[in-house]
Coordinates of C-alpha atoms in Angstrom, one line a residue:
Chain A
X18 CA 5.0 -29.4 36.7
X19 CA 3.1 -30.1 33.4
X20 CA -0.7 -30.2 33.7
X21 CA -2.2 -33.4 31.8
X22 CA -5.9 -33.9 31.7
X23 CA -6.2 -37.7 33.2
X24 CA -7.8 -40.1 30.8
X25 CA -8.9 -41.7 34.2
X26 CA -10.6 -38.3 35.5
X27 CA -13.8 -39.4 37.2
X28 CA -12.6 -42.8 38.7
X29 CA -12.1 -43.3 42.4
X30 CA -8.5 -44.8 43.0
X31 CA -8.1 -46.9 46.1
X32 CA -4.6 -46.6 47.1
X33 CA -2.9 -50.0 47.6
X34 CA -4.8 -51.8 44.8
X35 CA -4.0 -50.1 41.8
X36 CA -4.1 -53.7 39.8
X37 CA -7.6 -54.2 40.4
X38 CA -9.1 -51.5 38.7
X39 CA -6.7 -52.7 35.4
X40 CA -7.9 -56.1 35.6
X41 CA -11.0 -54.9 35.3
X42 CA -10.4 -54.0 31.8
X43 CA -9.9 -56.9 30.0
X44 CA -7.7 -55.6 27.1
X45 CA -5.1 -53.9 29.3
X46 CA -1.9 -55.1 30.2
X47 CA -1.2 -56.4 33.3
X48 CA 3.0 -56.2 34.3
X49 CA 2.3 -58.9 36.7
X50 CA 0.9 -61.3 33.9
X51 CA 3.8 -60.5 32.3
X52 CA 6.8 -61.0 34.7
X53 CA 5.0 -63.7 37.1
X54 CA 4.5 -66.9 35.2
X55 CA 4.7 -69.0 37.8
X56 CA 3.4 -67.8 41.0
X57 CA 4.0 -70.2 43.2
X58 CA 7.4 -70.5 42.2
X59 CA 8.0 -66.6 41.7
X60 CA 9.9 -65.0 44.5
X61 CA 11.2 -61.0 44.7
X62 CA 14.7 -60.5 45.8
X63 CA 16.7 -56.8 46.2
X64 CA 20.0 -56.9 44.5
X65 CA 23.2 -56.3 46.9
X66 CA 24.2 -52.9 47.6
X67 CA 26.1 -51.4 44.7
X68 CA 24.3 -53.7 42.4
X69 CA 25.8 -55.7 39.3
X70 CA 27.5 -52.5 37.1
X71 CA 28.7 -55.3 34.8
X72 CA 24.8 -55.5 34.0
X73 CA 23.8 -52.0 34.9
X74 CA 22.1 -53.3 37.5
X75 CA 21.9 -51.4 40.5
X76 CA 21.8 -51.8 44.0
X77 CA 17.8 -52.4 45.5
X78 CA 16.8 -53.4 41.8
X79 CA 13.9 -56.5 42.4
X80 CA 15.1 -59.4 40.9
X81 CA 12.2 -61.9 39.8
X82 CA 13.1 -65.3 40.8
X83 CA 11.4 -68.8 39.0
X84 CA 12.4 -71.9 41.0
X85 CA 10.1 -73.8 38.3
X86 CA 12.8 -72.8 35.5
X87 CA 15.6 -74.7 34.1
X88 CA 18.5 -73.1 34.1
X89 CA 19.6 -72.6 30.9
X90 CA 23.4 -71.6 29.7
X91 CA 23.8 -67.6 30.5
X92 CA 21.3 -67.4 33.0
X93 CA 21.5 -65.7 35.7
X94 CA 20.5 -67.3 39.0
X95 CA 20.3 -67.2 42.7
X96 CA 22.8 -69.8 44.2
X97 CA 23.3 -71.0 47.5
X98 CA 27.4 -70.9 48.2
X99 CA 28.8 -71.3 51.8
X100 CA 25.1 -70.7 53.0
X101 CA 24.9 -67.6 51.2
X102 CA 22.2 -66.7 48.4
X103 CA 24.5 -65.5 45.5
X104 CA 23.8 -63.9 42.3
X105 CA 25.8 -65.7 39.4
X106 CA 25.7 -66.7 35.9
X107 CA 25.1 -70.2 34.7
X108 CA 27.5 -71.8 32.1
X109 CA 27.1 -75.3 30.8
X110 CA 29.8 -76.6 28.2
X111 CA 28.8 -80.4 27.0
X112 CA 28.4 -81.8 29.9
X113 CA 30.4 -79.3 32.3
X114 CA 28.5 -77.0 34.2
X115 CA 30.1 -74.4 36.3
X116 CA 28.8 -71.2 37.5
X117 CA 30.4 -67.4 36.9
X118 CA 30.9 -64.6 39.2
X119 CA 29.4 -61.0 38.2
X120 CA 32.9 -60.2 37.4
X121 CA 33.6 -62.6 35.1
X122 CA 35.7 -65.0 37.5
X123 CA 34.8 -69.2 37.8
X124 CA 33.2 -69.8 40.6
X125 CA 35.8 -71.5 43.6
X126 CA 33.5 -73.5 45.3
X127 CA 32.9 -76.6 44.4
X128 CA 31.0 -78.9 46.7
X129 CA 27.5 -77.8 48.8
X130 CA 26.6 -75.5 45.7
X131 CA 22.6 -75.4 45.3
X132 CA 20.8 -73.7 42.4
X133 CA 18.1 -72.0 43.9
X134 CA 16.1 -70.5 41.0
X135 CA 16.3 -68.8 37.7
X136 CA 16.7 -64.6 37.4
X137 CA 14.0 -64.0 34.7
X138 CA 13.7 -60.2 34.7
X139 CA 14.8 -57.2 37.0
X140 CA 13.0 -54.1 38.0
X141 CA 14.7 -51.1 38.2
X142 CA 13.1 -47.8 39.2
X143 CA 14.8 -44.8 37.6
X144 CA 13.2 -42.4 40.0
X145 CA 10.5 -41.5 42.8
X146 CA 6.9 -41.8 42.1
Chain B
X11 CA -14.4 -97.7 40.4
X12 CA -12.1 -98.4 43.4
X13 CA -11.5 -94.9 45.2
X14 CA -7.5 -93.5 45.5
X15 CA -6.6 -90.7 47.8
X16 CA -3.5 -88.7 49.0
X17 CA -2.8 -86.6 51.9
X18 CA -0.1 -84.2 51.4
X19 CA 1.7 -83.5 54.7
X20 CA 4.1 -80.2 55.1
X21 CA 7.2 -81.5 57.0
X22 CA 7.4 -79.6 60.2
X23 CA 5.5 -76.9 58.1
X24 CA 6.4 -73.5 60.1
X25 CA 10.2 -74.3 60.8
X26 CA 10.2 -75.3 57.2
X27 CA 9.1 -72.2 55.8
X28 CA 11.9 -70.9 58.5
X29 CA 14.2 -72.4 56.5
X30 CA 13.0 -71.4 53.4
X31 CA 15.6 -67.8 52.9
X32 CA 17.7 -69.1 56.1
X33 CA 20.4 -71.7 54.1
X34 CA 22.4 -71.0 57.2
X35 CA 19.7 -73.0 59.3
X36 CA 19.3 -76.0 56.9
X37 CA 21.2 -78.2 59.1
X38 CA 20.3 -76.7 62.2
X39 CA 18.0 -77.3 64.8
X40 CA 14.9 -74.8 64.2
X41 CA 12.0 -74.1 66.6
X42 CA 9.2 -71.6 66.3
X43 CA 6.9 -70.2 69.6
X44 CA 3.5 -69.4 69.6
X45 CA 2.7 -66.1 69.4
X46 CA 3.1 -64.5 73.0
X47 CA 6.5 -66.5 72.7
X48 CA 5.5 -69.1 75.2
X49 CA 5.5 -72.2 73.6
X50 CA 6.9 -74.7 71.0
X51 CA 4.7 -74.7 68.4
X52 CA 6.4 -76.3 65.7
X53 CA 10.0 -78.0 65.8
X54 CA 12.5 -79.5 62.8
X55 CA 14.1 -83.1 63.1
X56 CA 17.2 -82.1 64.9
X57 CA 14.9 -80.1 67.8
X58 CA 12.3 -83.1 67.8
X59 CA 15.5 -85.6 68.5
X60 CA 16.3 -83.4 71.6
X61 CA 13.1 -84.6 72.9
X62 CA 12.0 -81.6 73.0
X63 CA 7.9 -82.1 72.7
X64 CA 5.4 -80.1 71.4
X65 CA 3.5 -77.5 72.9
X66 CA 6.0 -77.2 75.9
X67 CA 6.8 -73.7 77.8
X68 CA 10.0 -72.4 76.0
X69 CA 11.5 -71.8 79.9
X70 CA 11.9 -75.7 80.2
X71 CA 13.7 -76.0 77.2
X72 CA 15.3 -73.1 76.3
X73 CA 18.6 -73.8 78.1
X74 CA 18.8 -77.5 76.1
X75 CA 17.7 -75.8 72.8
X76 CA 20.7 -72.5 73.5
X77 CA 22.8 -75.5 74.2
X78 CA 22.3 -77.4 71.0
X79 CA 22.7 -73.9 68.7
X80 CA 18.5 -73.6 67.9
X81 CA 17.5 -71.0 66.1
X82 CA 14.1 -70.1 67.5
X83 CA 11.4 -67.7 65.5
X84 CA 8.6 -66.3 66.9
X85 CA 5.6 -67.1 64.7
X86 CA 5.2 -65.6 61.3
X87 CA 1.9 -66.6 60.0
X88 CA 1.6 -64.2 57.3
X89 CA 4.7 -66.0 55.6
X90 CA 3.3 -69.3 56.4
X91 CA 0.0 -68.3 54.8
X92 CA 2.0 -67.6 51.8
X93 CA 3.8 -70.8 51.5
X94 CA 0.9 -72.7 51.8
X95 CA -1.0 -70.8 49.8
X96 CA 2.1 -71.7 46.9
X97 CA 1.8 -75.1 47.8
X98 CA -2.1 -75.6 47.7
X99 CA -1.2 -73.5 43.9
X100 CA 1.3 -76.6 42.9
X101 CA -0.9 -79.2 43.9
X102 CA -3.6 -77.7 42.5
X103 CA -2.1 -78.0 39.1
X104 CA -1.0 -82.1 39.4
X105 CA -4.7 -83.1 41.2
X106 CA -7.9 -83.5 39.9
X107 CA -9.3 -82.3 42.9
X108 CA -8.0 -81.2 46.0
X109 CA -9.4 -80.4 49.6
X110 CA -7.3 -78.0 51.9
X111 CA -7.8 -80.0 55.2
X112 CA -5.1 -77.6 57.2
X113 CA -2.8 -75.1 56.8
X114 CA -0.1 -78.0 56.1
X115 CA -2.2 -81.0 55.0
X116 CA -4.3 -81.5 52.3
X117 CA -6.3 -84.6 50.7
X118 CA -6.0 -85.1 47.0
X119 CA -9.1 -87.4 45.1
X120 CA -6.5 -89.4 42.7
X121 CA -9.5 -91.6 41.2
X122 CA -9.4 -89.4 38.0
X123 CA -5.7 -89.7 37.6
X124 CA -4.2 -89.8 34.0
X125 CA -2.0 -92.3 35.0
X126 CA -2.1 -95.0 37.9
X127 CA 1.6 -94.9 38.5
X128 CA 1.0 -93.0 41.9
X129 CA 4.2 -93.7 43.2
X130 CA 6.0 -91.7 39.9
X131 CA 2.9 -88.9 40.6
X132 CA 3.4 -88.7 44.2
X133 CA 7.5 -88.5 43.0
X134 CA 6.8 -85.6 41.2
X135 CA 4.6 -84.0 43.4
X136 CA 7.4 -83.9 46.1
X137 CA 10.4 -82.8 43.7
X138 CA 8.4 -80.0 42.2
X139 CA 7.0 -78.8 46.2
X140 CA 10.5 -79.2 47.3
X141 CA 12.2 -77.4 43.9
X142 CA 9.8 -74.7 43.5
X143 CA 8.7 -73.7 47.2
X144 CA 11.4 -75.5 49.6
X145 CA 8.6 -77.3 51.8
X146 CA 9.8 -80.9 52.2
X147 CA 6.4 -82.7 52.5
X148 CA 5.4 -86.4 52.8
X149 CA 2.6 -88.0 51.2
X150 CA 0.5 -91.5 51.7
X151 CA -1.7 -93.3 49.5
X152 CA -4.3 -95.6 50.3
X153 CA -7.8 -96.4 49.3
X154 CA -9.4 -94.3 52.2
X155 CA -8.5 -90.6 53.5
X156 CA -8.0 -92.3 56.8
X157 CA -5.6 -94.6 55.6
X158 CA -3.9 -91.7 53.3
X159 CA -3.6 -89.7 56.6
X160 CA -1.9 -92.8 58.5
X161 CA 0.5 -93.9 55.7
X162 CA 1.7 -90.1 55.1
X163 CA 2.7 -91.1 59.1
X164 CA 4.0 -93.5 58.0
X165 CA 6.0 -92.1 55.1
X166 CA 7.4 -89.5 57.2
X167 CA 8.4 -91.6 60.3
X168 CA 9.6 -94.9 59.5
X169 CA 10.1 -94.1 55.1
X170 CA 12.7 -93.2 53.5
X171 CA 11.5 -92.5 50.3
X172 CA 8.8 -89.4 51.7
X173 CA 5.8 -91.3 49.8
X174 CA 4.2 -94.6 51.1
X175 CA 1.5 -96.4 49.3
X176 CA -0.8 -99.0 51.0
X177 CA -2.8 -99.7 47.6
X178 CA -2.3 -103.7 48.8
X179 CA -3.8 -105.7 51.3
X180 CA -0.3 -106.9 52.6
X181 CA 1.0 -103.4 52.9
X182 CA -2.4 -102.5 54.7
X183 CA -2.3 -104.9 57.4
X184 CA 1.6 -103.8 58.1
X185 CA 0.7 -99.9 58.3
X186 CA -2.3 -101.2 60.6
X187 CA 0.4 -103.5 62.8
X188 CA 2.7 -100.1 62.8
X189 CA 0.0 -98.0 64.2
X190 CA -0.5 -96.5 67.6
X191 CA -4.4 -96.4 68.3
X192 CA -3.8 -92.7 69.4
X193 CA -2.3 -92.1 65.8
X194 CA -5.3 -92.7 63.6
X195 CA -7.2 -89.9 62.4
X196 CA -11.2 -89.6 64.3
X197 CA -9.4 -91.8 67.0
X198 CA -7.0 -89.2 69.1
X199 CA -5.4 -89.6 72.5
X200 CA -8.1 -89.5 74.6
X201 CA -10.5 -92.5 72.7
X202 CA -7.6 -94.1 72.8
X203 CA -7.1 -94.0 76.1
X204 CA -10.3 -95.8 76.6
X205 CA -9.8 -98.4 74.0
X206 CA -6.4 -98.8 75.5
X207 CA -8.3 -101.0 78.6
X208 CA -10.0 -102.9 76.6
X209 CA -6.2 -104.3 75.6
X210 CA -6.1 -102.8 72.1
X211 CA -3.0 -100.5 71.4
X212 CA -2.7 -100.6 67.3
X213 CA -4.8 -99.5 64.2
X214 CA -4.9 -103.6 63.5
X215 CA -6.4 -104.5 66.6
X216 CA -9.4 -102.4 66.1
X217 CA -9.9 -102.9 62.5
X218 CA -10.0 -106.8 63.4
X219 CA -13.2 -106.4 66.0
X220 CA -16.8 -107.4 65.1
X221 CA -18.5 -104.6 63.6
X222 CA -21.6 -104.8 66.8
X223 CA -18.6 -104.2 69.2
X224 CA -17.3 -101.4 67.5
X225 CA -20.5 -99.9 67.0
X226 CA -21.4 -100.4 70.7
X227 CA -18.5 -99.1 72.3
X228 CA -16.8 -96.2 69.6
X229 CA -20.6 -95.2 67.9
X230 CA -21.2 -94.7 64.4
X231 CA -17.9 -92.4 63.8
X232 CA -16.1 -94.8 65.5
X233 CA -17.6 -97.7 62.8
X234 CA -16.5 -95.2 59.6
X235 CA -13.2 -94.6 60.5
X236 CA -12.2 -98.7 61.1
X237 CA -14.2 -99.2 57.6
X238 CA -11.4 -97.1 56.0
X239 CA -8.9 -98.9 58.0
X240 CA -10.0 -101.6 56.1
X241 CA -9.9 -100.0 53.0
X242 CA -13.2 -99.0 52.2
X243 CA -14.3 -95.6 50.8
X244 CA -16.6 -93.9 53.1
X245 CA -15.3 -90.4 53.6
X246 CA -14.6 -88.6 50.2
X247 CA -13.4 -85.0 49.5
X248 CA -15.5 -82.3 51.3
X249 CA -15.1 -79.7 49.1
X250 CA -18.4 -76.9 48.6
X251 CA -19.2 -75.5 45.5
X252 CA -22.2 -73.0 46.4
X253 CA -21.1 -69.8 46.3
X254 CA -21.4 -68.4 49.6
X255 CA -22.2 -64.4 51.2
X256 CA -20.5 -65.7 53.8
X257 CA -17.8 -68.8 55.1
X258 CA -17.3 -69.8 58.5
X259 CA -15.3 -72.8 59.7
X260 CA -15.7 -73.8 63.5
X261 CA -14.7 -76.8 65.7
X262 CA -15.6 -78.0 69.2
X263 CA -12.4 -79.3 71.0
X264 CA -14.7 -81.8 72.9
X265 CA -12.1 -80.6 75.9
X266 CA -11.2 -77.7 77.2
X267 CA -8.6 -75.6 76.1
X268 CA -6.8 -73.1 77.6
X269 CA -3.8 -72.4 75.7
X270 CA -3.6 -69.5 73.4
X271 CA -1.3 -71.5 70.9
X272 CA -3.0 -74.2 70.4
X273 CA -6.1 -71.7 69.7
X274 CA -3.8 -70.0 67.0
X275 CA -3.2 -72.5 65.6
X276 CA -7.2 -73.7 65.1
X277 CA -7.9 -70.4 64.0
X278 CA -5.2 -70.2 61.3
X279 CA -5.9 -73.6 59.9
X280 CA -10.4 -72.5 60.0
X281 CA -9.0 -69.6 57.7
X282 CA -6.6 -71.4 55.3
X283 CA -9.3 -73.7 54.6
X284 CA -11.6 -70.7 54.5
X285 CA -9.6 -68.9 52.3
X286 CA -9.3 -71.7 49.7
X287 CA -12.9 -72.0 49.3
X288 CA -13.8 -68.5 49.0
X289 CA -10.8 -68.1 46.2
X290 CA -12.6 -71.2 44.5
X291 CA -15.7 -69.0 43.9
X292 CA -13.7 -66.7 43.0
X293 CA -14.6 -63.7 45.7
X294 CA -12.7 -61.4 47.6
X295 CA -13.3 -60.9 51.2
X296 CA -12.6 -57.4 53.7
X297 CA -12.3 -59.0 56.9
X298 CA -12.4 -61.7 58.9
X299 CA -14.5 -62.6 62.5
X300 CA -12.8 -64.5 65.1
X301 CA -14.8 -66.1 67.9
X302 CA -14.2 -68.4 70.8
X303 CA -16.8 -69.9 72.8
X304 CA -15.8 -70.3 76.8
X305 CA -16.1 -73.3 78.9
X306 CA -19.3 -72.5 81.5
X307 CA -18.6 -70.2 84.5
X308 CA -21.6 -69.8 86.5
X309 CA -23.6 -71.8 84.1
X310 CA -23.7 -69.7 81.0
X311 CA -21.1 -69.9 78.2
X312 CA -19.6 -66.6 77.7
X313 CA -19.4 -65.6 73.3
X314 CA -16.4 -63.6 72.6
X315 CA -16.1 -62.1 69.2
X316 CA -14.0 -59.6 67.3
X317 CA -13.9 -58.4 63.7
X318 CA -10.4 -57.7 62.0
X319 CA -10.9 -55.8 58.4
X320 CA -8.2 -56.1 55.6
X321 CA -8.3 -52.8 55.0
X322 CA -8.4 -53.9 51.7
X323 CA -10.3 -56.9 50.0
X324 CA -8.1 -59.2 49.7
X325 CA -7.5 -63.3 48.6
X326 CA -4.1 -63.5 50.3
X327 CA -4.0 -66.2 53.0
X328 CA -1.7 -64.7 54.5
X329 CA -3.4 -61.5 55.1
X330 CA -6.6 -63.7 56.5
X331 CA -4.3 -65.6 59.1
X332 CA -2.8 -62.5 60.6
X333 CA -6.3 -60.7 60.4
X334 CA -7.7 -63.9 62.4
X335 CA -4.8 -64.1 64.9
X336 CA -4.2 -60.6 65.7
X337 CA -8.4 -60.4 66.3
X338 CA -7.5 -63.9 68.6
X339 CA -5.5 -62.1 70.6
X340 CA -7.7 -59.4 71.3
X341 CA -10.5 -61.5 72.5
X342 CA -8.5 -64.6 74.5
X343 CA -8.7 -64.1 78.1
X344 CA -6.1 -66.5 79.9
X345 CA -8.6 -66.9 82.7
X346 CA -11.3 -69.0 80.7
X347 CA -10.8 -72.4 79.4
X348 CA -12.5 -72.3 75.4
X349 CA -14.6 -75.3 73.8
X350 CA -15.0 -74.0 70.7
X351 CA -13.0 -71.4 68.4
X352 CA -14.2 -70.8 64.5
X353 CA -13.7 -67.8 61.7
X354 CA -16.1 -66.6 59.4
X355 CA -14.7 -64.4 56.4
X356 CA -16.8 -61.0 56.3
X357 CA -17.5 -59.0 53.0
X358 CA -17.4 -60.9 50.5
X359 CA -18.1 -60.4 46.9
X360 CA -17.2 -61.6 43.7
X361 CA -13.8 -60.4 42.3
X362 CA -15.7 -59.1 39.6
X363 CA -18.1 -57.1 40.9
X364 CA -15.6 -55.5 43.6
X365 CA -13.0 -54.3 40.7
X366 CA -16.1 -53.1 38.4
X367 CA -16.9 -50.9 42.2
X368 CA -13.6 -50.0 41.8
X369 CA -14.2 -48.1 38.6
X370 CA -17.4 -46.3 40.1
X371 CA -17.5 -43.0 41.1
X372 CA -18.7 -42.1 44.4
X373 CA -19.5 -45.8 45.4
X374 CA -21.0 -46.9 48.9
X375 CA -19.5 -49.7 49.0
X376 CA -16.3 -49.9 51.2
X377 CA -15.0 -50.7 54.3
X378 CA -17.3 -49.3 56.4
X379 CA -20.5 -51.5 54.6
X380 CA -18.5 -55.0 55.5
X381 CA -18.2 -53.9 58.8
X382 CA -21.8 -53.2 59.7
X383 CA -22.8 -56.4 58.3
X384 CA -20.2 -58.5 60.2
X385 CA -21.8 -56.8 63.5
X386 CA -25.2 -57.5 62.0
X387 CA -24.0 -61.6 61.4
X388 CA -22.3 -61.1 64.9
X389 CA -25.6 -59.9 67.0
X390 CA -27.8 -62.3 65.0
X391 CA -25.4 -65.3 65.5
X392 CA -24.4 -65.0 69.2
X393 CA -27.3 -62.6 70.6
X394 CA -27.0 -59.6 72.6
X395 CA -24.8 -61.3 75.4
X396 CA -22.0 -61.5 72.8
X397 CA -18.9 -59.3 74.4
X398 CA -18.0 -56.8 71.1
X399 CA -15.0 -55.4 71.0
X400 CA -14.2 -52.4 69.0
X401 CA -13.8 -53.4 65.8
X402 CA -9.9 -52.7 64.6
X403 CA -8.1 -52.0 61.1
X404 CA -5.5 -54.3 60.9
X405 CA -2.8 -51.6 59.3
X406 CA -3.2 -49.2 62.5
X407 CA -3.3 -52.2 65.5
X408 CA -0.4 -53.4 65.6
X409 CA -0.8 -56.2 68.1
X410 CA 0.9 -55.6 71.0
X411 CA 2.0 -58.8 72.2
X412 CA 5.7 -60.1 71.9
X413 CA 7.0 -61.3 68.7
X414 CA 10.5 -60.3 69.4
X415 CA 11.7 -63.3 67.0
X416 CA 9.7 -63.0 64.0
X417 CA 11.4 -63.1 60.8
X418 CA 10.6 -60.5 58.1
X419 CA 7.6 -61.2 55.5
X420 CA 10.2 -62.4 52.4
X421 CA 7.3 -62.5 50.5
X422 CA 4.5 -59.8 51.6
X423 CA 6.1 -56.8 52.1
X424 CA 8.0 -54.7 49.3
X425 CA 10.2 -53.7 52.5
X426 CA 10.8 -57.2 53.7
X427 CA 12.6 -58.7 50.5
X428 CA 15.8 -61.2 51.0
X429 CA 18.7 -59.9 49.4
X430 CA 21.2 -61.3 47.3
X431 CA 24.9 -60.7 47.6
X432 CA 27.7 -60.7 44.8

């Protein structure tokens, strides 16, 4: 492995609060700022096993959830079908709203379907840190 | 200016939060035992119809609730921590100022409301709780905290609505009619009790006494709380805006108590009000002391006091319940009966100066530093007779006792995350 000289040689890391020590610089960028605009409403989910390949999503990818969004037409949300959280795609046509399988495929069910929140990014880790 | 306040009340707050990643329990009934798994500690509609009460041994009941299909968790205070600590965040953004009065309840001043539509506020209050955090709550609004506190009874009893205003003097004296003496907030059961000879059994009867009687036979406290039954203003927000080394929160039960859920749940309400406060000066804190005081045995009170660290500074409620529960249970001693339980939240610094310390090399400052000064603040508080136990990390003890039931932390633990299927 490559050496690098860290520009952070000289500063005592704490593990488990790496955040703090950015904060503390007010000019740096904070990922959280970025991807949690609503904290109370933000909630982490793990996509299913095999992910969404449609998306290139893959399977254990953190998808960041807003229940304080409006869904909006091709967004993907978390929906609660047959007591089941789902991952689907949000279509609205006038005043038609229906809701689309990864695959491409209407959603069958029609009654007892709950939007649960809004997909607003997801994390993907290429590989081991 | 005449004086409006809310009290926002959680709906069956810990089998709510149950609920919350669990669709396949939203129309079942849900109960959740206190930590050791020995008791009901909280209970949703369906289990409460069962007439099943609260507090009771989960052997009586556990055939009726098996029966019935009830989904029964063993307390998870770290993701009840969370959730309340969301909810205080939404609240926080619709009130101009807010008191955390328990880990499910809070007062709202509404005085310095925009708007005095506080039916269409208290509306939007509950959609966007509901919608953004899935905690049903109920909320009352009256002229006093006291008569906030019994129309959010109100509201979630008899309403149908979830919001109940008494603003008028008609709709006063009908909440007043509706409620039980041992339902108003400073009354209780046991005052009650003793009023109850006297031949008075609702809010009404009281509030309609001469103020000598009152004075004479419920004291001074006694005189506030019918004053707001009346509607006048005499309690306001307590909210504390020094900035403090250290906050403690405390209560005497006035009776003796001997179980270790009802303890739990003192303790873990001292620290979410705690923990709002010392976010509000914007601090982070490193651990957290829990202390019980016993009843007398042999004439002397016995101290018993433990100190749990974060291992980290932290703000998370969450973090400070489990802290305070997990040190509960290593000082609680089912032999004693307690009188009085309280928290005090240890190491404490600004936020600021703890991430600049963060960018110093070879700082002093750590784990080690909070602890000697909670043992300092112990010794000086409670005096050499206090009983010290070793004090414990929270990340390497584990507590031992049962939680066989307890669902994972959705939202504190990278490891615990829901997941969503295709």
């Amino acid at each position: 492995m490559d050496e690098f000289s860290s520009p952070t040689e000289g500063v005592v890391f704490h593990a488990g609060f790496p955040n703090a020590a950015e904060d503390a610089r007010a000019s740096s960028l904070s990922l959280d700022n970025l991807i949690v605009r609503h904290r109370a409403s933000t909630f982490f989910w793990r996509l299913p096993e095999g992910g969404i390949p449609e998306m290139g999503w893959k399977g254990g990818d953190i998808a960041v959830v807003d229940r304080a969004v409006q869904a909006g037409t091709n967004d993907w949300v978390v929906a609660v079908i047959d007591e089941v959280f789902v991952i689907r795609q949000y279509r609205k046509q006038g005043n038609r709203i229906f809701l689309l399988t990864p695959a491409g495929q209407r959603e069958a069910a029609q009654d007892g379907v709950l939007l649960w929140g809004v997909i607003t990014f997801v994390v993907q880790q290429l590989r081991s840190v | 200016m005449a004086r409006v306040f809310a009290l926002i009340d959680c709906n069956n707050f810990f089998a709510s939060c149950e609920r919350v990643f669990r669709p396949d329990l939203w129309h079942k009934p849900v109960a959740v035992l206190s930590n050791n798994d020995g008791c009901i500690i909280a209970r949703s509609n369906e289990v409460k119809a069962l007439g099943v009460p609260m507090g009771v041994p989960l052997f009586k009941v556990e055939g009726l609730l098996k029966q019935h299909g009830a989904a029964l968790f063993s307390a998870n205070f770290t993701l009840y921590g969370d959730i309340s600590q969301r909810i205080t965040d939404v609240m926080s953004s619709m009130a101009p100022a807010i008191e955390v009065y328990s880990v499910d309840e809070s007062f709202i001043d509404l005085t310095d409301l925009a708007s005095s539509n506080y039916a269409a506020w208290a509306e939007e209050v509950r959609t966007r709780i509901w919608h953004e955090t899935g905690i049903p709550v109920s909320i009352g609004i009256g002229p006093s905290k006291t008569l906030a506190k019994a129309a959010a009874e109100y509201a979630k009893r008899q309403g149908t609505t979830g919001t109940h205003l008494v603003l008028e003097p008609s709709d006063r004296l009908q909440l007043l009619e509706w409620l039980p003496l041992e339902d108003v907030w400073g009354i209780g059961r046991r005052f009650a009790a003793k009023l109850h000879a006297f031949g008075l059994r609702s809010a009404a009867d009281v509030a309609a006494l001469p103020d000598g009687w009152i004075l004479k036979e419920m004291t001074i406290k006694g005189l506030t709380t019918v004053r707001e039954l009346r509607g006048d203003t005499i309690l306001l927000l307590e909210q504390d805006e020094t900035e403090r080394k250290t906050i403690s929160r405390s209560r005497s039960f006035g009776h003796t108590i001997r179980n270790i859920h009802q303890l739990e749940s003192a303790v873990a309400t001292f620290t979410a009000q705690a923990m709002v406060k010392m976010r509000a000066q914007d601090s982070v804190t490193s651990g957290i002391v829990t202390y019980l005081k016993t009843k007398k045995v042999n004439d002397t009170n016995r101290n018993l006091a433990t100190v749990t660290s974060f291992g980290e500074p932290s703000v998370d409620t969450g973090t400070a319940i489990q802290a305070a529960i997990e040190g509960l249970a290593r000082i609680y001693d089912a032999d004693f009966g307690y009188q009085k339980a309280g928290i005090i939240l240890v190491g404490i610094q600004s936020k600021e100066a703890w991430q600049l310390s963060l960018l110093m090399p070879d700082s002093k400052r750590g784990k080690r530093t909070d602890l000697m000064s909670a043992v300092d603040l112990l010794n000086r508080r409670f005096g050499p007779e206090t009983i010290w136990h070793a004090s414990q990390n929270l990340r390497a003890a584990r507590w031992h006792s049962k939680h066989e039931l307890r669902s994972p932390a959705y939202t504190t633990s990278w490891h615990d995350l829901p997941t969503l299927h295709r």
